[in-house]
Short mmCIF file of C-alpha atoms in Angstrom, two decimals:
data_model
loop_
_atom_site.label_atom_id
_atom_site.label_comp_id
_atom_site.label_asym_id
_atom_site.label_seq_id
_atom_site.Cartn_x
_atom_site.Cartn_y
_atom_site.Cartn_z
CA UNK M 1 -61.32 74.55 -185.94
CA UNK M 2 -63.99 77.18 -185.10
CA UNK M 3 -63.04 80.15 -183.47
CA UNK M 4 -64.75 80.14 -180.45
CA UNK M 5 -63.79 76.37 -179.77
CA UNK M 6 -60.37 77.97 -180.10
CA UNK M 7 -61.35 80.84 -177.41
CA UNK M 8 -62.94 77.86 -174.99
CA UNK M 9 -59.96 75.86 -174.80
CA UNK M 10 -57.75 78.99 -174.34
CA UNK M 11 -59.51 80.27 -171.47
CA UNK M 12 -59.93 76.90 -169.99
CA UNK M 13 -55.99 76.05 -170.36
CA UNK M 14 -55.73 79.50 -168.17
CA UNK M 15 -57.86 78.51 -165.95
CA UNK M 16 -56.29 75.29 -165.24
CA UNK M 17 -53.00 77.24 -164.96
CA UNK M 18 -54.89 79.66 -162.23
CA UNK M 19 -55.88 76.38 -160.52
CA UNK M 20 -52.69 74.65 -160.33
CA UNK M 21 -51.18 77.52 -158.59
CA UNK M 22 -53.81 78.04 -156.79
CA UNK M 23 -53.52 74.33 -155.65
CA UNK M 24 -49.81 74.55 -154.61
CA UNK M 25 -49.35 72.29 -157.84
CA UNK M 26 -47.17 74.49 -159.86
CA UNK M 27 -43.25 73.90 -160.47
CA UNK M 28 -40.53 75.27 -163.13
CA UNK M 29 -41.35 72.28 -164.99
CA UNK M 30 -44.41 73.57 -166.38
CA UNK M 31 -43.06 76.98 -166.54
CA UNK M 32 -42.96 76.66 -170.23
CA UNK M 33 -46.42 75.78 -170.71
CA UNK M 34 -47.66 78.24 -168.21
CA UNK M 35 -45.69 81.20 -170.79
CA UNK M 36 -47.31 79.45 -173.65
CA UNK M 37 -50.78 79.20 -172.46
CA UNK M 38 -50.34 82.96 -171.40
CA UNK M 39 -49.52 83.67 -175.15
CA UNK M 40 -52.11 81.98 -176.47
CA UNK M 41 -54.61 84.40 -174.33
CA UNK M 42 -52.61 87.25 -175.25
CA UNK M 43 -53.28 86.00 -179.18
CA UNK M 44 -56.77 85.42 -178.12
CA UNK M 45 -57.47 89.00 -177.22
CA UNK M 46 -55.34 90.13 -179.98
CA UNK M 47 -57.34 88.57 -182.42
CA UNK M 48 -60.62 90.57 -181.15
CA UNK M 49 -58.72 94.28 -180.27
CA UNK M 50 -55.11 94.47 -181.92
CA UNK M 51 -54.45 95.73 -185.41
CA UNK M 52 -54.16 93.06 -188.40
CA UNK M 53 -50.64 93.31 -188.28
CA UNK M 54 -49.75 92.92 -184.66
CA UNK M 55 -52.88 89.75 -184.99
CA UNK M 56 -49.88 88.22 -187.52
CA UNK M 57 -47.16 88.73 -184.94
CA UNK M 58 -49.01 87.35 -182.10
CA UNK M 59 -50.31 84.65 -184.20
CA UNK M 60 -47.17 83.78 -185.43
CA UNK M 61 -45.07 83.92 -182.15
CA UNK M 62 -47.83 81.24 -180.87
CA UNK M 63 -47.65 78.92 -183.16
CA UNK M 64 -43.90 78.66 -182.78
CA UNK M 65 -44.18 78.70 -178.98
CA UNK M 66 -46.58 76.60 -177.98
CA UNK M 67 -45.58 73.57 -179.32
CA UNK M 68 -41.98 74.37 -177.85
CA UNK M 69 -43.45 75.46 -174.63
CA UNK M 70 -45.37 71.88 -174.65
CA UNK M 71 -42.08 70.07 -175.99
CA UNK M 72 -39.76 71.77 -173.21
CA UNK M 73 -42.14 71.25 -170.72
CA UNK M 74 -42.24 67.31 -171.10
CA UNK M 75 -38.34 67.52 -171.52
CA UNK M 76 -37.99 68.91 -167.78
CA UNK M 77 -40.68 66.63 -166.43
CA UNK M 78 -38.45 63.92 -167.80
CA UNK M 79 -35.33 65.43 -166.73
CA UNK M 80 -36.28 66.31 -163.22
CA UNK M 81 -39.92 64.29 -162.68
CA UNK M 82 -42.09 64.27 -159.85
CA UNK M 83 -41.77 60.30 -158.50
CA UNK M 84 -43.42 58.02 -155.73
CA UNK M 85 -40.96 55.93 -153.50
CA UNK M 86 -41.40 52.51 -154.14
CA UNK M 87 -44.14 50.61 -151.51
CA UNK M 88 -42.09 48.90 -148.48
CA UNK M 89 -41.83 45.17 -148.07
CA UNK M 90 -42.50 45.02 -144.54
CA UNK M 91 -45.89 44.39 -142.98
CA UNK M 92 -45.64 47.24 -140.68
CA UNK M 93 -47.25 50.82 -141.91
CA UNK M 94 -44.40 53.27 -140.91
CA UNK M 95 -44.51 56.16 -138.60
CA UNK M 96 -42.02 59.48 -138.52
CA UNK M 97 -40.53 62.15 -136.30
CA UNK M 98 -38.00 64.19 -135.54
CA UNK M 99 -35.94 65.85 -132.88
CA UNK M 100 -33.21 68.06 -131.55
CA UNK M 101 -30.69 67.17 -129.14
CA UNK M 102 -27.41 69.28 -128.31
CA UNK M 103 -24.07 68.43 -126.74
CA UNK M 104 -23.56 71.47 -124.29
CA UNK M 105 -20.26 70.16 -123.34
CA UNK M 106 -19.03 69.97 -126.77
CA UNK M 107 -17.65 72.90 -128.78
CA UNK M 108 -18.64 73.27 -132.32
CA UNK M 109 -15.31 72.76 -133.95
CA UNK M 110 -16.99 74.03 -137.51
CA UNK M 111 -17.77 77.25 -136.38
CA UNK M 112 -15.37 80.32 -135.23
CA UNK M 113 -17.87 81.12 -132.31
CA UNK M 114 -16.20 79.72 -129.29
CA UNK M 115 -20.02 80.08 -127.74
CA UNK M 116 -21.30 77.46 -130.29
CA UNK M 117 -21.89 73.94 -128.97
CA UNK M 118 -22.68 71.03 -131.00
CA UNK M 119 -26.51 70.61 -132.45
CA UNK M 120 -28.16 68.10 -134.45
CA UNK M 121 -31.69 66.88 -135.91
CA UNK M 122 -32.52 63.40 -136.08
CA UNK M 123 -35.12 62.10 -138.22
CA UNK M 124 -36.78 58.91 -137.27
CA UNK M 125 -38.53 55.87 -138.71
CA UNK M 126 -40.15 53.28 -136.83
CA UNK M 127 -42.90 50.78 -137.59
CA UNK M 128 -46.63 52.58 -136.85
CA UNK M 129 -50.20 51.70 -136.24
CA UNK M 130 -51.90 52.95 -140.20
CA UNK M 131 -53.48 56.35 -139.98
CA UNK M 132 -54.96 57.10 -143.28
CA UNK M 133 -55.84 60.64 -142.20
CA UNK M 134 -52.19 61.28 -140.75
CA UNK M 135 -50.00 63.77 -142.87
CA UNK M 136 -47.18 62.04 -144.84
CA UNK M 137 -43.93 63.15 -144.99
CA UNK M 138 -42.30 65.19 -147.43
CA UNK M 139 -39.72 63.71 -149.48
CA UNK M 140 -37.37 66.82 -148.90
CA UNK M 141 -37.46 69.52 -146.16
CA UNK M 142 -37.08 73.38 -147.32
CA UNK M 143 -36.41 71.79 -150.74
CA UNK M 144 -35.92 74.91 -152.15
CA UNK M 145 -32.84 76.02 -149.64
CA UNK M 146 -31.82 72.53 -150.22
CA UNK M 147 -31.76 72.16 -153.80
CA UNK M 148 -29.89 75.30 -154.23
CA UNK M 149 -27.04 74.19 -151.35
CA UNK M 150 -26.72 70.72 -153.97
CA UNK M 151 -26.12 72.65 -156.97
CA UNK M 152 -23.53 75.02 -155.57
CA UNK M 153 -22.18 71.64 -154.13
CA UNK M 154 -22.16 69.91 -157.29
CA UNK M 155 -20.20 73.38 -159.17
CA UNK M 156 -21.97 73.10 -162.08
CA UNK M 157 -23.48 76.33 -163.96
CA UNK M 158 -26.74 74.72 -163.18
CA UNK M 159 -30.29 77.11 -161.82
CA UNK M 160 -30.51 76.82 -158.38
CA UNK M 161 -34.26 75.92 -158.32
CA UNK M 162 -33.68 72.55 -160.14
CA UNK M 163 -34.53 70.32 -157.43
CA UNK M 164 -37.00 72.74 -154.97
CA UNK M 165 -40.23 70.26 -156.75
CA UNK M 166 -39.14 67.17 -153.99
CA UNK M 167 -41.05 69.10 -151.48
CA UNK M 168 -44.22 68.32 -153.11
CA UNK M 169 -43.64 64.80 -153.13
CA UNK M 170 -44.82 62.29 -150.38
CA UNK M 171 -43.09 59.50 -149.01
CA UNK M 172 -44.74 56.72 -147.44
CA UNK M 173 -43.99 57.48 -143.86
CA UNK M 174 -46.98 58.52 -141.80
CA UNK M 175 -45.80 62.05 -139.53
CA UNK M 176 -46.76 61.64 -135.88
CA UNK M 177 -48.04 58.28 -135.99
CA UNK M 178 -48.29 56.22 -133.26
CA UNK M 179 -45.88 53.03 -132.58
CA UNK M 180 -46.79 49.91 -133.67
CA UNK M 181 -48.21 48.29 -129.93
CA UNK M 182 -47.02 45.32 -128.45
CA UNK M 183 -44.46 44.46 -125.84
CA UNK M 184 -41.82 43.36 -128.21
CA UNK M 185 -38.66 45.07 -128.00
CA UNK M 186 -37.79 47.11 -131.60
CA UNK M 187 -33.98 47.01 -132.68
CA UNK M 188 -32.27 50.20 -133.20
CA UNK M 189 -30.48 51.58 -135.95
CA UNK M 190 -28.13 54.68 -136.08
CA UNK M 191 -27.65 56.15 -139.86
CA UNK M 192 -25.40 58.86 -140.74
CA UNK M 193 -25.24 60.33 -144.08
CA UNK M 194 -22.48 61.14 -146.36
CA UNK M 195 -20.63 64.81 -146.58
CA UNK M 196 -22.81 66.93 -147.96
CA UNK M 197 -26.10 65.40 -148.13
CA UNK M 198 -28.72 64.92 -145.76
CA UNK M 199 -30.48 62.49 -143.35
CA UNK M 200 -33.04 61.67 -145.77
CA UNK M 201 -30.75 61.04 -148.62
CA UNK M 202 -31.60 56.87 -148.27
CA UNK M 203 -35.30 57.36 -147.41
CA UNK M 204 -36.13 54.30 -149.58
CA UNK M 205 -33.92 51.89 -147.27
CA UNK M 206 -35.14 54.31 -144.18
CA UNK M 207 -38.98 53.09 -145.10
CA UNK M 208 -37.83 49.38 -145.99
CA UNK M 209 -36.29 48.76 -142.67
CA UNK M 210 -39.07 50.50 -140.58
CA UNK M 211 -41.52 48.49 -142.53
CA UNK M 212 -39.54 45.24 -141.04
CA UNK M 213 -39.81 46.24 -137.40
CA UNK M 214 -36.54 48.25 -137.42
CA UNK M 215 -36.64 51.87 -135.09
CA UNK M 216 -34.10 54.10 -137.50
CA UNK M 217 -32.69 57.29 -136.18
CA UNK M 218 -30.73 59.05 -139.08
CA UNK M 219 -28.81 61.78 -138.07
CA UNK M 220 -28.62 65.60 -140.17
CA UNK M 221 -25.09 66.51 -138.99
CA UNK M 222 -24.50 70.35 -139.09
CA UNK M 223 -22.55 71.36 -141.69
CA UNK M 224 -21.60 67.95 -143.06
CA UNK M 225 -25.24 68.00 -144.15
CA UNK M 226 -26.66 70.13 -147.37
CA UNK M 227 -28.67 71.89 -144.77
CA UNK M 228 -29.78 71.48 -141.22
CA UNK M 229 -32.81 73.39 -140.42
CA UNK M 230 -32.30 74.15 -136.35
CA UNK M 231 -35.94 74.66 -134.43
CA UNK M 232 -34.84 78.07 -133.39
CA UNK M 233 -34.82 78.69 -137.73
CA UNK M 234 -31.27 78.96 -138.00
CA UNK M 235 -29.71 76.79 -140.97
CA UNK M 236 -26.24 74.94 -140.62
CA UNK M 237 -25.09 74.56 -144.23
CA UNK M 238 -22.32 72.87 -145.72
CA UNK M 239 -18.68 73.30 -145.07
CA UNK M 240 -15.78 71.58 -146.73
CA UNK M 241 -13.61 72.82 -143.80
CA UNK M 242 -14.31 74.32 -140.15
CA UNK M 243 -13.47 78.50 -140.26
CA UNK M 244 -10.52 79.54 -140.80
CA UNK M 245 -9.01 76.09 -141.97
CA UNK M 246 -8.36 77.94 -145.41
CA UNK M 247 -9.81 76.94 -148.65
CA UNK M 248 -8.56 73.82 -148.92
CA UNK M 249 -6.12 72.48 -146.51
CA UNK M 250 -6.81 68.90 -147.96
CA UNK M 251 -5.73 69.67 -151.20
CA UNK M 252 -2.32 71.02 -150.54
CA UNK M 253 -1.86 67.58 -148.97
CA UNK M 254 -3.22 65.98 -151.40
CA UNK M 255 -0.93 67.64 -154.11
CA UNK M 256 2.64 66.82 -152.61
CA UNK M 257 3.98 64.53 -155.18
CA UNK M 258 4.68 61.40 -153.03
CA UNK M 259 1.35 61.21 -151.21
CA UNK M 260 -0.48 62.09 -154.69
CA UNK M 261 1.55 58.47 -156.35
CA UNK M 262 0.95 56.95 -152.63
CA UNK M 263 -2.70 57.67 -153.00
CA UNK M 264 -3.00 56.18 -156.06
CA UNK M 265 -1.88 53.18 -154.82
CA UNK M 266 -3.72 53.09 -151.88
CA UNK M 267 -7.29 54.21 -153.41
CA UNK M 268 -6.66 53.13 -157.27
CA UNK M 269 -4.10 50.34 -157.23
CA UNK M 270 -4.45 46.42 -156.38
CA UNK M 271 -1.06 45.75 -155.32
CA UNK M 272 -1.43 44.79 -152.05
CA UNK M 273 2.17 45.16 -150.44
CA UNK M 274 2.36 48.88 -152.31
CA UNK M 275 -0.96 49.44 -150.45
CA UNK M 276 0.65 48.31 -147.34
CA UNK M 277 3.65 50.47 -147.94
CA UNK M 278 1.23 53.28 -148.32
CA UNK M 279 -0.51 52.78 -145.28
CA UNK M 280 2.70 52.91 -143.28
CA UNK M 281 4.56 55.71 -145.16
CA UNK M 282 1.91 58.44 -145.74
CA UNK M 283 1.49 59.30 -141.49
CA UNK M 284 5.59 60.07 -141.78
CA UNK M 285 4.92 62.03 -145.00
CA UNK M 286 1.46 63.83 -144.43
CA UNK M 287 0.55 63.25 -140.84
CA UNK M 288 -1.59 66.47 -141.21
CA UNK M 289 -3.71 64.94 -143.76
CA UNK M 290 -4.20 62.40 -141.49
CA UNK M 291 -4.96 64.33 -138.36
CA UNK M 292 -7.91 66.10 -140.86
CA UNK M 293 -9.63 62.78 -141.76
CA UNK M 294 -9.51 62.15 -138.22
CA UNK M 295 -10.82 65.06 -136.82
CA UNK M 296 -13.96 64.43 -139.22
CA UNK M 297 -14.45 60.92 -138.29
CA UNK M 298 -14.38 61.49 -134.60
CA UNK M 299 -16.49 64.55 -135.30
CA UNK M 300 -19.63 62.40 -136.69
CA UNK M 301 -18.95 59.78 -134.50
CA UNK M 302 -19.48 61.60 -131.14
CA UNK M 303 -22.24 62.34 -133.24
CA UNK M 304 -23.74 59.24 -133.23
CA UNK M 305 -22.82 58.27 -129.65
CA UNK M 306 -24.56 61.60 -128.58
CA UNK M 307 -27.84 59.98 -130.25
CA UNK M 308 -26.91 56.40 -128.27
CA UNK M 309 -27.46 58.58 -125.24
CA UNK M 310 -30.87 60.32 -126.20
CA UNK M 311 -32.05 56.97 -127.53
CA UNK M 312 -31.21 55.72 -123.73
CA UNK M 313 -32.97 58.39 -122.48
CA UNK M 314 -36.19 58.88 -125.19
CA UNK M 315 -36.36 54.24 -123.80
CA UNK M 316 -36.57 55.75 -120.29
CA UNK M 317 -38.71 58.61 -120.73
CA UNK M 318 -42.43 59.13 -119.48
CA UNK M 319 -44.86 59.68 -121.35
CA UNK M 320 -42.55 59.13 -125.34
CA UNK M 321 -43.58 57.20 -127.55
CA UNK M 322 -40.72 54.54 -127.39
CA UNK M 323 -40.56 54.15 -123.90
CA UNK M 324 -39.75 50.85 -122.36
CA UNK M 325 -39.96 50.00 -126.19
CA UNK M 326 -35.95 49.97 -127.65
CA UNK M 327 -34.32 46.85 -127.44
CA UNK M 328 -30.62 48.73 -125.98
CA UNK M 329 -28.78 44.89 -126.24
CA UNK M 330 -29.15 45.17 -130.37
CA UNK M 331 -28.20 48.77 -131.68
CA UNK M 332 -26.97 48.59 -135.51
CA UNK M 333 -24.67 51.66 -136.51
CA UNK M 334 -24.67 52.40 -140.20
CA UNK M 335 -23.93 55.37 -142.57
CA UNK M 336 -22.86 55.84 -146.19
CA UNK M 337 -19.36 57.48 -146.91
CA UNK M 338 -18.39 59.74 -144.52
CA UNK M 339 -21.16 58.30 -141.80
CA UNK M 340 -19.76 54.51 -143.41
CA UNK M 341 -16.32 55.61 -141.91
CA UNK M 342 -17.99 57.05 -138.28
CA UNK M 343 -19.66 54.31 -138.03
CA UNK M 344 -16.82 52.14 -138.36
CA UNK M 345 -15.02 54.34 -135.74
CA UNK M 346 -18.13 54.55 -133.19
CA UNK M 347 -18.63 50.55 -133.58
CA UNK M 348 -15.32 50.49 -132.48
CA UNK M 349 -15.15 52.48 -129.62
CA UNK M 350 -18.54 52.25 -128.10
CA UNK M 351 -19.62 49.00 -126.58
CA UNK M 352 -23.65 49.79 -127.06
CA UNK M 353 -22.99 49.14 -131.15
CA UNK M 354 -23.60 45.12 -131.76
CA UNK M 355 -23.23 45.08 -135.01
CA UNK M 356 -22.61 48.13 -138.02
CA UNK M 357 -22.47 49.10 -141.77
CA UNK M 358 -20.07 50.64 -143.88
CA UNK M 359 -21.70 51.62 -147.22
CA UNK M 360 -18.73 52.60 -149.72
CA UNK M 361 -17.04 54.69 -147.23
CA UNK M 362 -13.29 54.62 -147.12
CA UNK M 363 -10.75 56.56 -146.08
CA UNK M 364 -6.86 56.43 -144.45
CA UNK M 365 -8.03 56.27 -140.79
CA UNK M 366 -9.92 53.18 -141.29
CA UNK M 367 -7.60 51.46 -142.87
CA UNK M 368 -5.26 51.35 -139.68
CA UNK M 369 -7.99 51.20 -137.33
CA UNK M 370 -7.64 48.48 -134.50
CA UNK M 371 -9.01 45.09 -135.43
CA UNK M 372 -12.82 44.93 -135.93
CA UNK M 373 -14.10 42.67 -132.57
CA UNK M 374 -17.92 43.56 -133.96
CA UNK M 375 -19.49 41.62 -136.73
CA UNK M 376 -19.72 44.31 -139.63
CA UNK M 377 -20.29 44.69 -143.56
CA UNK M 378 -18.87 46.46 -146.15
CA UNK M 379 -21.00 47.65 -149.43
CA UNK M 380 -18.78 48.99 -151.73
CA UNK M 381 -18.88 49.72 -155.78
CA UNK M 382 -16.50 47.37 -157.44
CA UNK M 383 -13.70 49.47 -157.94
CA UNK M 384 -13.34 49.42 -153.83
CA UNK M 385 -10.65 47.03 -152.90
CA UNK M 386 -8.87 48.13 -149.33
CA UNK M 387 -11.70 46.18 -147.22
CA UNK M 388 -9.77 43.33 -147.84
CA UNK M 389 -7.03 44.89 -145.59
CA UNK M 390 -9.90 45.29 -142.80
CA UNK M 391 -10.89 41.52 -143.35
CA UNK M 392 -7.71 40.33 -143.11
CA UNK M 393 -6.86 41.62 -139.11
CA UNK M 394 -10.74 41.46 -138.29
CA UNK M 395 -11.69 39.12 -135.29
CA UNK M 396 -15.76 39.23 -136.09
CA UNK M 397 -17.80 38.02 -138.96
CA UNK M 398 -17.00 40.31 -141.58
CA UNK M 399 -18.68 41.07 -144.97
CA UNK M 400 -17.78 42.51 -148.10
CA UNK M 401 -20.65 43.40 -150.96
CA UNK M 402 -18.66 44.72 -154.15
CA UNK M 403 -21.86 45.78 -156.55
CA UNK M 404 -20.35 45.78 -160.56
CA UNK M 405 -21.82 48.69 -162.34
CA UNK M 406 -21.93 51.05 -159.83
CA UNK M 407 -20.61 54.40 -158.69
CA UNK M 408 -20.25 56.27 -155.42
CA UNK M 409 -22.99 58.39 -155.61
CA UNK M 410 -25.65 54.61 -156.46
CA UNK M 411 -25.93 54.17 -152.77
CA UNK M 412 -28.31 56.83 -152.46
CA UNK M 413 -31.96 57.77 -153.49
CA UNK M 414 -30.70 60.67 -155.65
CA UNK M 415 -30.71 58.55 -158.79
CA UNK M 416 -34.67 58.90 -158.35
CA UNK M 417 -34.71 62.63 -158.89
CA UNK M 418 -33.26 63.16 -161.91
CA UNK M 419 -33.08 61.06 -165.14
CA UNK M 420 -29.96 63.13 -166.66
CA UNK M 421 -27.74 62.38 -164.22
CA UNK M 422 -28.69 58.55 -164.83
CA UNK M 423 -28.09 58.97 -167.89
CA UNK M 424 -24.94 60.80 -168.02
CA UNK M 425 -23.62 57.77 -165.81
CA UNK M 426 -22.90 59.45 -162.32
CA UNK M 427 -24.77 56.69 -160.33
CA UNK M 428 -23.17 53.78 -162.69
CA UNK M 429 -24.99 51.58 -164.85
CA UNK M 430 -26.59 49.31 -162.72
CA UNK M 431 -30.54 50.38 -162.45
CA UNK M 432 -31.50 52.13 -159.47
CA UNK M 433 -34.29 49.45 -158.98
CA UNK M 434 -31.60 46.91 -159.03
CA UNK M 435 -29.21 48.72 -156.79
CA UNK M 436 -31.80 49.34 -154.37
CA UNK M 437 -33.04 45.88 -154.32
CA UNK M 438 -29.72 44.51 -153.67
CA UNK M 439 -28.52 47.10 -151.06
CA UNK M 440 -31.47 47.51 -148.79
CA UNK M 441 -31.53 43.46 -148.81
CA UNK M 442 -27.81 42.93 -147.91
CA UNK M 443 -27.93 45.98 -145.27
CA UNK M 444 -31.47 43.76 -143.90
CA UNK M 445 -29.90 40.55 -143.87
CA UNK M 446 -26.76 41.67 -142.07
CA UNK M 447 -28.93 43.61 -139.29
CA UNK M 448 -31.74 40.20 -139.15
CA UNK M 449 -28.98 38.01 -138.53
CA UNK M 450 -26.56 39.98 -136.21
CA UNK M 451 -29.70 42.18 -134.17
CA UNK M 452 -32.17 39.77 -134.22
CA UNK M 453 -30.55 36.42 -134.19
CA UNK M 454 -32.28 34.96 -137.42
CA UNK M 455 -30.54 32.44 -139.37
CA UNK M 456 -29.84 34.06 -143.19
CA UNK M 457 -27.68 31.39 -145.09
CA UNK M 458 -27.50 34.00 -148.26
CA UNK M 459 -24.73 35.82 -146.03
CA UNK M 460 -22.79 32.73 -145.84
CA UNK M 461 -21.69 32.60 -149.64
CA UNK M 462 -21.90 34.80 -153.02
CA UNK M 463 -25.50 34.55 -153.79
CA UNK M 464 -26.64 33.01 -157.05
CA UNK M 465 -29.45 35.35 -157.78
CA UNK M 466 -27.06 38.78 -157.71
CA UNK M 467 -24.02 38.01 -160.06
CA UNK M 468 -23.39 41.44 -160.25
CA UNK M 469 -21.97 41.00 -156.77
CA UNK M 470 -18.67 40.01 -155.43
CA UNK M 471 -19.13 39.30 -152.09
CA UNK M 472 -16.54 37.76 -149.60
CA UNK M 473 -17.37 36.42 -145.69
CA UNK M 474 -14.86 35.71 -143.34
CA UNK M 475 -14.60 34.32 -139.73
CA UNK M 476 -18.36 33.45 -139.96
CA UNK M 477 -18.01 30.78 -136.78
CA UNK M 478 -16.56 33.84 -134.42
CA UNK M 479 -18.96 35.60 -131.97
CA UNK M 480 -18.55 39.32 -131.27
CA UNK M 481 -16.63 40.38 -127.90
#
C-alpha cells in the first residue's frame, strides 16, 4: 500500500476518534481502538522523525496492536452493546416525567438521622400526543453512578464503568410530552421495583403498557433502589439493612440449623404439608426473621400508598397535566420481587387497588397473608411453587404464570445490556424476546380484563401458543369485594 495512503487513513482514523468525542459518542468499548489508532499516529510520525531502530519497535508494536485493539473492541461491543428498546404495540406515542413527593410524617427507618423523613422519585409513563422534536428519554439516569452501585451489588471483581454507556441510549418515551387528549378516563398503574434495582429496570413493559392507554407511575424507592437521585442532588443508594442493623442480621437467621432445613422446604421443596409445617413453625423459631421481611414489605408499601395519594392529588390539581384525567375506580398495583411482595401487601390493605401483580416475588410474609379478596396474578419462573398456597385460601380470581426456562433475574430488561450474562445463564434460557413477549402480554391481559372490563378468554385456560407456560386460574366466576 503506498505510504501516504497509509498516512491518509491514519490521520483520518484520528480524526474520527477527535470527532466521536467530540460528539459525546465515545465509550470504554472503543477504548481499544481509540489506543490503537493513537499508535498507529505515533508509528506514523515515527516513520518520518525516529531512528531506524525505534521505526522497528513502533512498527512492530502496531502491527500486533491494532488488530487486537480492533478484535477487543468488537468483543466489548458484543459483550456490553449499545441496543434500541423494541417499538411498542400500542397505538399511542408515549410521553414521560418525573416527580418528587415526601412523607413528612414518616421517619426514614433506613437512615440513623432521626431528622430524615421518607423521599421518593417516581417516574411516569402515560400515552402522549407525538412530538418528533421532543427529547427522548435516556435509557438510564447518572448511568455512570449507577453502573458502578450494580457491580458492587453484584460482588464480582468486575470495572465499575461497565455499564455507564446506557446513558447514551434512547428509549422510546417522549420527555415532557403532552397527554394524549380526550375525555376518556386513563387507568392507573403503580410499579415498584425489586431490591436493588431501579424504577426503570422494566422500561420495555413501562413503554408497552403506556402505548395501550395505561398511565404508569413506577416508583425509585430510596435505598432499596441502585440509586435515587433526590432534586436537591443528594443520592440514596443501596442498603441491604437500615444503620446500625449490623451486617447481616438476615443471615444469622438464616443460618440456625432448623430454619436453614425449614427453608428449604418452604422455598426448594414440593411437599406441600412440610411447606405447611414450615409456615407455622418458623414464626415460633425465628420470629425476628420474620419481623425483618415485614418491616421491608410495609416499608415499600406505604410507599406505594404515599403515590395513591399524590396520584389523587396530581387528578385534582390545576393546571397538571392529568387533571380530571385518572380513572381513581381502576388503579393496578404491580412490582417485581420485593415491589411483587408490597404490592401484594398494599392490594391488601388499601381499598383504592382493584386489581395487582406479583412478578416472581415471594417471601414468608406473603405466604400467611389474609386471604386475597382482589383479583391478582402471579408470574413466577418455574421453580416457584408456594402460590399455590395463596390460591388455595384466595376469594378473587387468581392467576398463576410459571415461565420454564427462566430465572429470577428474566423479569427484567437487564438481559438487554449485556450478552455475557445471557450467556453465562443468569436470566435462564428462555430468550429475552420470548420472555418479554410473554410477560408484558400476561401482565396486559390481567390489567385489560380486571381495569378495563374487556373480555380476554386466554386468561381463562393454559394458552396453546406459550407451552413454555404453566399457568393455573382459579375462582374465575368470583367478583372482587
Amino acid at each position: 500500500m503506498p505510504t501516504n495512503l497509509v498516512y491518509g487513513l491514519i490521520l483520518a482514523a484520528n480524526l474520527v476518534v477527535v470527532l466521536h468525542w467530540g460528539l459525546g459518542a465515545a465509550r470504554w468499548q472503543f477504548m481499544p481502538v481509540y489506543v490503537a489508532v493513537v499508535l498507529a499516529a505515533l508509528w506514523a510520525l515515527g516513520s518520518k522523525f525516529a531512528p531506524d531502530f525505534m521505526q522497528t519497535i513502533l512498527r512492530r508494536t502496531a502491527y500486533i496492536l491494532a488488530p487486537l485493539g480492533i478484535g477487543l473492541t468488537l468483543l466489548a461491543n458484543w459483550a456490553f452493546p449499545m441496543f434500541e428498546l423494541p417499538a411498542p404495540s400500542g397505538p399511542n406515542a408515549i410521553g414521560y416525567r418525573e416527580f418528587y413527593v415526601a412523607d413528612k410524617d414518616r421517619a426514614e427507618d433506613m437512615t440513623a438521622d432521626p431528622n430524615d423523613v421518607r423521599e421518593l422519585m417516581v417516574k411516569v409513563w402515560y400515552p402522549a400526543v407525538p412530538d418528533p422534536v421532543a427529547p427522548r428519554k435516556t435509557y438510564w439516569q447518572q448511568a455512570d453512578v449507577m453502573s458502578a452501585e450494580m457491580i458492587k451489588g453484584l460482588n464480582l471483581p468486575l470495572p465499575p464503568f461497565l455499564l455507564a454507556h446506557l446513558d447514551q441510549i434512547k428509549t422510546n418515551a417522549m420527555s415532557g410530552a403532552k397527554l394524549k387528549p380526550g375525555d376518556e378516563k386513563l387507568p392507573v398503574l403503580i410499579f415498584s421495583h425489586g431490591s436493588g434495582l431501579m424504577a426503570e429496570q422494566s422500561t420495555i413493559m413501562m413503554e408497552e403498557l403506556a402505548s395501550h392507554g395505561y398511565v404508569i407511575f413506577s416508583i425509585n424507592h430510596p435505598y432499596t433502589s441502585l440509586a435515587t437521585f433526590l432534586p436537591d442532588g443528594r443520592i440514596a443508594t443501596f442498603k441491604e439493612y437500615a444503620d446500625g442493623m449490623g451486617e447481616d442480621p438476615m443471615g444469622q437467621y438464616e443460618s440456625i440449623p432448623e430454619v436453614a432445613k425449614l427453608n428449604h422446604y418452604l422455598y426448594e421443596g414440593d411437599d406441600r404439608k412440610k411447606q405447611l409445617d414450615a409456615i407455622e413453625q418458623i414464626p415460633q423459631i425465628a420470629p425476628g426473621m420474620v419481623a425483618l421481611e415485614q418491616e421491608e414489605v410495609d416499608r415499600l408499601a406505604a410507599d406505594q400508598m404515599l403515590v395513591l395519594d399524590k396520584v389523587e392529588a396530581l387528578n385534582k390539581q390545576a393546571g397538571d397535566l392529568f387533571k380530571n384525567r385518572l380513572d381513581l375506580q381502576n388503579i393496578g398495583v404491580f412490582g417485581f420481587s420485593s415491589g411483587g411482595y408490597a404490592s401484594l401487601q398494599t392490594c391488601l390493605v388499601d381499598e383504592r387497588c382493584a386489581a395487582g401483580i406479583n412478578i416472581d416475588g415471594m417471601i414468608f410474609a406473603s405466604l400467611v397473608a389474609p386471604a386475597l379478596e382482589k383479583p391478582f396474578m402471579f408470574i413466577t419462573h418455574i421453580e416457584n411453587k408456594l402460590t399455590d398456597i395463596l390460591h388455595d385460601k384466595s376469594k378473587a380470581p387468581v392467576y398463576s404464570a410459571r415461565l420454564q426456562d427462566t430465572a429470577h433475574a428474566s423479569f427484567t430488561d437487564l438481559a438487554i445490556a449485556s450478552n455475557i450474562f445471557q450467556a453465562v445463564g443468569y436470566f435462564g434460557e428462555m430468550p429475552h424476546a420470548r420472555k418479554t413477549e410473554i410477560e408484558n402480554l400476561y401482565v396486559k391481559s390481567f390489567f385489560d380484563k380486571h381495569l378495563k372490563g374487556a373480555k380476554v378468554p386466554m386468561l381463562d385456560a393454559p394458552a396453546k401458543e406459550f407451552p413454555e407456560v404453566e399457568y393455573r386460574a382459579d375462582n374465575l366466576s368470583a367478583s372482587a369485594s
